[in-house]
CSV table of C-alpha atoms in Angstrom, one decimal:
chain,number,residue,atom,x,y,z
W,1,MET,CA,-44.7,6.3,-2.4
W,2,LYS,CA,-42.9,6.4,-5.8
W,3,LYS,CA,-42.4,3.2,-7.7
W,4,ILE,CA,-38.6,3.5,-7.5
W,5,ASP,CA,-38.8,3.8,-3.7
W,6,PHE,CA,-41.1,0.8,-3.5
W,7,PHE,CA,-38.7,-1.3,-5.7
W,8,ILE,CA,-35.7,-0.3,-3.6
W,9,LEU,CA,-37.4,-1.0,-0.3
W,10,THR,CA,-38.6,-4.4,-1.6
W,11,PHE,CA,-35.1,-5.3,-2.8
W,12,LEU,CA,-33.5,-4.3,0.5
W,13,PHE,CA,-36.2,-6.2,2.5
W,14,LEU,CA,-35.8,-9.4,0.4
W,15,CYS,CA,-32.0,-9.1,0.8
W,16,SER,CA,-32.3,-8.7,4.5
W,17,ILE,CA,-34.3,-12.0,4.7
W,18,ILE,CA,-32.2,-14.0,2.2
W,19,VAL,CA,-28.8,-12.9,3.6
W,20,LYS,CA,-29.6,-13.5,7.3
W,21,SER,CA,-26.1,-12.8,8.5
W,22,SER,CA,-26.0,-9.3,6.9
W,23,PHE,CA,-26.9,-6.6,9.3
W,24,GLY,CA,-26.1,-4.1,6.6
W,25,PHE,CA,-29.2,-4.9,4.4
W,26,ARG,CA,-31.5,-4.6,7.4
W,27,PHE,CA,-29.9,-1.3,8.4
W,28,LEU,CA,-30.2,0.1,4.8
W,29,PHE,CA,-33.9,-1.0,4.7
W,30,LEU,CA,-34.6,1.0,7.9
W,31,LEU,CA,-32.5,4.0,6.8
W,32,TYR,CA,-34.2,4.2,3.4
W,33,THR,CA,-37.6,3.9,5.1
W,34,SER,CA,-36.7,6.7,7.4
W,35,LEU,CA,-35.7,8.9,4.4
W,36,ILE,CA,-39.0,8.3,2.7
W,37,ILE,CA,-40.8,9.3,5.9
W,38,TYR,CA,-38.6,12.4,6.2
W,39,LYS,CA,-39.4,13.4,2.6
W,40,ASN,CA,-43.1,13.3,3.4
W,41,ILE,CA,-42.6,15.3,6.6
W,42,ALA,CA,-40.5,17.9,4.8
W,43,ALA,CA,-43.1,18.3,2.1
W,44,ARG,CA,-45.7,19.2,4.7
W,45,ALA,CA,-43.5,21.3,6.9
W,46,GLU,CA,-44.0,24.6,5.0
W,47,LYS,CA,-47.7,24.7,5.8
W,48,ASN,CA,-47.9,22.9,9.1
W,49,ARG,CA,-46.1,23.8,12.4
W,50,PHE,CA,-46.3,20.3,13.7
W,51,PHE,CA,-44.5,18.8,10.7
W,52,LYS,CA,-42.0,21.7,10.8
W,53,PHE,CA,-41.2,20.6,14.3
W,54,LEU,CA,-41.0,16.9,13.3
W,55,LYS,CA,-38.6,17.9,10.4
W,56,LYS,CA,-36.2,19.5,13.0
W,57,ILE,CA,-36.3,16.5,15.2
W,58,CYS,CA,-35.5,14.2,12.2
W,59,LYS,CA,-32.6,16.4,11.2
W,60,LEU,CA,-31.2,16.3,14.7
W,61,GLY,CA,-31.5,12.5,14.6
W,62,TYR,CA,-29.6,12.3,11.3
W,63,TYR,CA,-26.9,14.7,12.7
W,64,PHE,CA,-26.6,12.6,15.8
W,65,PHE,CA,-26.2,9.4,13.8
W,66,ILE,CA,-23.6,10.9,11.4
W,67,LEU,CA,-21.4,12.4,14.2
W,68,THR,CA,-21.6,9.5,16.5
W,69,PHE,CA,-21.0,7.0,13.7
W,70,ILE,CA,-17.8,8.9,12.6
W,71,PHE,CA,-16.6,9.1,16.2
W,72,ILE,CA,-17.2,5.5,17.1
W,73,GLU,CA,-15.9,4.0,13.9
W,74,GLY,CA,-12.9,6.2,14.1
W,75,ILE,CA,-12.1,4.9,17.6
W,76,ILE,CA,-12.5,1.3,16.5
W,77,LEU,CA,-10.2,1.8,13.4
W,78,LYS,CA,-7.6,3.6,15.5
W,79,ASP,CA,-7.6,0.7,18.0
W,80,ILE,CA,-7.2,-1.8,15.2
W,81,LEU,CA,-4.3,0.1,13.6
W,82,VAL,CA,-2.4,0.5,16.9
W,83,ASN,CA,-2.9,-3.0,18.4
W,84,ARG,CA,-3.4,-5.5,15.6
W,85,ASN,CA,0.1,-6.8,15.4
W,86,LYS,CA,0.9,-6.9,19.1
W,87,ASP,CA,0.7,-10.5,20.3
W,88,PRO,CA,1.8,-10.9,23.9
W,89,LYS,CA,3.0,-14.1,25.3
W,90,VAL,CA,0.5,-15.3,27.9
W,91,LYS,CA,-0.3,-18.4,30.0
W,92,CYS,CA,-3.9,-18.6,28.9
W,93,LEU,CA,-5.7,-17.3,25.8
W,94,ILE,CA,-9.5,-16.9,25.7
W,95,VAL,CA,-10.8,-17.4,22.2
W,96,LEU,CA,-14.3,-16.0,21.8
W,97,GLY,CA,-17.0,-17.7,19.7
W,98,ALA,CA,-18.6,-16.2,16.6
W,99,GLY,CA,-21.4,-18.5,15.4
W,100,LEU,CA,-21.6,-21.8,13.6
W,101,LYS,CA,-23.1,-23.1,10.4
W,102,GLY,CA,-24.7,-26.2,11.8
W,103,ASP,CA,-21.6,-27.7,13.5
W,104,VAL,CA,-19.0,-25.9,11.5
W,105,PRO,CA,-17.3,-22.6,12.5
W,106,SER,CA,-18.4,-19.6,10.5
W,107,GLU,CA,-15.8,-17.8,8.3
W,108,VAL,CA,-15.3,-15.1,10.9
W,109,LEU,CA,-14.8,-17.7,13.7
W,110,LYS,CA,-12.3,-19.6,11.5
W,111,TYR,CA,-10.1,-16.5,11.3
W,112,ARG,CA,-10.0,-16.5,15.2
W,113,LEU,CA,-9.2,-20.2,15.3
W,114,ASP,CA,-6.5,-20.1,12.6
W,115,LYS,CA,-4.9,-17.2,14.6
W,116,ALA,CA,-5.1,-19.5,17.7
W,117,VAL,CA,-3.3,-22.2,15.8
W,118,GLU,CA,-0.6,-19.7,14.8
W,119,TYR,CA,-0.3,-18.6,18.3
W,120,TYR,CA,0.1,-22.2,19.6
W,121,GLU,CA,2.9,-22.9,17.1
W,122,GLU,CA,4.9,-20.0,18.6
W,123,ASN,CA,3.7,-20.7,22.2
W,124,PRO,CA,3.0,-24.4,22.7
W,125,ASN,CA,2.5,-24.2,26.4
W,126,THR,CA,-0.5,-21.9,26.1
W,127,ILE,CA,-3.8,-23.0,27.6
W,128,PHE,CA,-6.8,-22.1,25.4
W,129,ILE,CA,-10.3,-21.4,26.8
W,130,VAL,CA,-12.8,-21.6,23.9
W,131,SER,CA,-15.8,-19.7,24.8
W,132,GLY,CA,-19.3,-19.9,23.2
W,133,GLY,CA,-22.7,-21.5,23.9
W,134,GLN,CA,-25.1,-23.1,21.5
W,135,GLY,CA,-27.3,-20.9,19.4
W,136,LYS,CA,-30.8,-21.9,18.2
W,137,ASP,CA,-29.6,-22.8,14.7
W,138,GLU,CA,-26.4,-24.5,15.9
W,139,LEU,CA,-26.1,-28.3,16.3
W,140,ILE,CA,-23.5,-28.2,19.0
W,141,SER,CA,-22.0,-25.5,21.2
W,142,GLU,CA,-19.5,-23.1,19.7
W,143,ALA,CA,-17.0,-24.2,22.3
W,144,GLU,CA,-17.3,-27.8,21.2
W,145,ALA,CA,-16.9,-26.9,17.5
W,146,MET,CA,-13.9,-24.8,18.3
W,147,GLU,CA,-12.3,-27.6,20.3
W,148,ILE,CA,-12.8,-30.0,17.4
W,149,TYR,CA,-11.3,-27.5,14.9
W,150,LEU,CA,-8.2,-26.8,17.0
W,151,SER,CA,-7.6,-30.4,17.9
W,152,LYS,CA,-7.6,-31.4,14.2
W,153,ARG,CA,-4.9,-28.8,13.8
W,154,ASP,CA,-2.6,-30.5,16.4
W,155,ILE,CA,-3.5,-28.5,19.5
W,156,PRO,CA,-3.7,-31.1,22.2
W,157,ILE,CA,-7.0,-31.5,24.0
W,158,LYS,CA,-5.2,-31.1,27.3
W,159,ASN,CA,-4.4,-27.5,26.2
W,160,ILE,CA,-8.1,-26.7,25.6
W,161,ILE,CA,-10.8,-25.8,28.1
W,162,LYS,CA,-14.4,-25.4,27.0
W,163,GLU,CA,-16.7,-22.7,28.2
W,164,ASP,CA,-20.0,-23.7,26.6
W,165,LYS,CA,-22.7,-21.7,28.4
W,166,SER,CA,-22.2,-18.1,27.2
W,167,THR,CA,-24.5,-16.3,24.8
W,168,SER,CA,-22.9,-12.8,24.7
W,169,THR,CA,-19.5,-11.2,24.9
W,170,TYR,CA,-20.2,-10.2,28.5
W,171,GLU,CA,-20.9,-13.8,29.4
W,172,ASN,CA,-17.9,-15.0,27.4
W,173,LEU,CA,-15.6,-13.0,29.6
W,174,LYS,CA,-17.5,-13.5,32.9
W,175,PHE,CA,-17.8,-17.3,32.6
W,176,SER,CA,-14.2,-17.6,31.3
W,177,ASP,CA,-13.0,-15.6,34.4
W,178,GLU,CA,-14.9,-18.0,36.6
W,179,ILE,CA,-13.2,-21.0,34.9
W,180,ILE,CA,-9.8,-19.4,35.3
W,181,LYS,CA,-10.4,-19.0,39.1
W,182,GLN,CA,-11.8,-22.5,39.5
W,183,LYS,CA,-8.8,-24.0,37.6
W,184,GLY,CA,-6.3,-21.9,39.6
W,185,ILE,CA,-4.7,-20.7,36.4
W,186,THR,CA,-2.2,-18.0,37.1
W,187,GLY,CA,0.0,-15.7,35.0
W,188,ASP,CA,-1.0,-13.4,32.2
W,189,ILE,CA,-4.3,-13.9,30.4
W,190,ALA,CA,-5.3,-12.6,27.0
W,191,VAL,CA,-8.5,-12.6,24.9
W,192,MET,CA,-8.7,-13.1,21.2
W,193,SER,CA,-11.4,-12.0,18.8
W,194,ASN,CA,-11.6,-10.4,15.3
W,195,SER,CA,-10.2,-6.9,15.0
W,196,PHE,CA,-13.6,-5.1,14.8
W,197,HIS,CA,-14.7,-6.7,18.1
W,198,MET,CA,-11.7,-6.1,20.3
W,199,TYR,CA,-12.4,-2.5,21.4
W,200,ARG,CA,-15.8,-3.5,22.8
W,201,VAL,CA,-14.2,-6.6,24.4
W,202,LYS,CA,-11.8,-4.4,26.3
W,203,ILE,CA,-14.6,-2.1,27.5
W,204,ILE,CA,-16.5,-5.1,28.9
W,205,SER,CA,-13.4,-6.6,30.5
W,206,GLU,CA,-12.9,-3.3,32.3
W,207,LYS,CA,-16.5,-3.4,33.6
W,208,LEU,CA,-15.9,-6.9,34.9
W,209,ASN,CA,-12.6,-5.8,36.5
W,210,PHE,CA,-11.0,-8.6,34.5
W,211,PRO,CA,-7.6,-7.4,33.3
W,212,LEU,CA,-6.7,-8.9,29.9
W,213,LYS,CA,-4.1,-8.6,27.3
W,214,THR,CA,-5.3,-8.7,23.7
W,215,VAL,CA,-4.6,-10.7,20.6
W,216,TYR,CA,-6.3,-9.5,17.4
W,217,ALA,CA,-7.4,-11.9,14.7
W,218,GLU,CA,-8.0,-10.5,11.2
W,219,THR,CA,-11.5,-10.1,9.7
W,220,PRO,CA,-12.6,-11.4,6.2
W,221,ALA,CA,-12.6,-8.2,4.1
W,222,ILE,CA,-16.0,-9.0,2.5
W,223,VAL,CA,-17.8,-8.8,5.8
W,224,PHE,CA,-15.7,-6.2,7.5
W,225,PRO,CA,-18.1,-3.3,6.7
W,226,ASN,CA,-21.1,-5.3,7.9
W,227,TYR,CA,-19.4,-6.0,11.3
W,228,MET,CA,-18.1,-2.5,11.7
W,229,LEU,CA,-21.7,-1.3,11.3
W,230,ARG,CA,-22.9,-3.8,13.9
W,231,GLU,CA,-20.2,-2.7,16.3
W,232,TYR,CA,-21.5,0.9,16.1
W,233,PHE,CA,-24.8,0.0,17.6
W,234,ALA,CA,-23.3,-2.5,20.0
W,235,LEU,CA,-20.9,0.2,21.3
W,236,LEU,CA,-23.7,2.7,21.6
W,237,ASN,CA,-25.5,0.1,23.8
W,238,GLU,CA,-22.4,-0.3,26.0
W,239,TYR,CA,-22.1,3.4,26.4
W,240,ARG,CA,-25.8,3.6,27.3
W,241,LYS,CA,-25.3,1.0,30.0
W,242,ASN,CA,-22.7,3.2,31.6
C-alpha cells in the first residue's frame, strides 16, 4: 500500500470514529478500501485468469452501485421537489423521532418539531403522536423529549400522545397505527419526517396498509448529503425485503 493511500485511509477511519453521526465518512472509508483492493486485483489480472475474473466482478459491482445510486437518489429528490410544500389539514399528525443528544432533540429532529409547531399554529385542533423509543445513548425516550420540546412551545399536553417503544421507522408507523385504533381517532392521518426520509416512510406505510397523508419537514443543509447517502442503503434494504 502506498503511503498516500495509508494516510487517506487513516484519516477517513479516524473521522468515522470521531464524527459518530456521519455515515459518509464510514462509507468513504469502505469505498476507498475497495478501490485499493481493486487496483491490486487489476494489476494481477493480465497474468492470472482468476484475478481477471475478479476484476470483472468488481467492475459489475461498481456499475451496479453507480446506476442504482443515481436511480434511487433521483426518486428521492423528485419526491421532495413534488411534495415538500403540500401540507394537508388532518385530524392527527404522527411526528417521527430522529435521535437525541442525551435528553435534547438532535438538530434533524428539531427541524421536525419546529415544523410541528408551525403546523399547530395553523391547525390548533391537531392531535400529535410523537413516536420514538429510547436509544442506548439517550437519557429518555425520543417521544418524551419531543413532548417536552413541543409543550414548551405552547402545544398543549392534551394534544400530544407519546409512542415510546419504537426503534425503527417500521415500528414508528406500526405502533402509532395501534395507538390510533386504541384511542378511536378518526379522520385523516398524516406523518411527518425530514424530506430525505419521506419516500421510504411512504413505502413502509403501504406495506403496513396504513394510508397516510404526508407533511415534509426541511433538512439541515450541512447533513443533507449524509442522510441522502444513508437513505440509498435503507431503500435498497426495503426493496430487498419485497
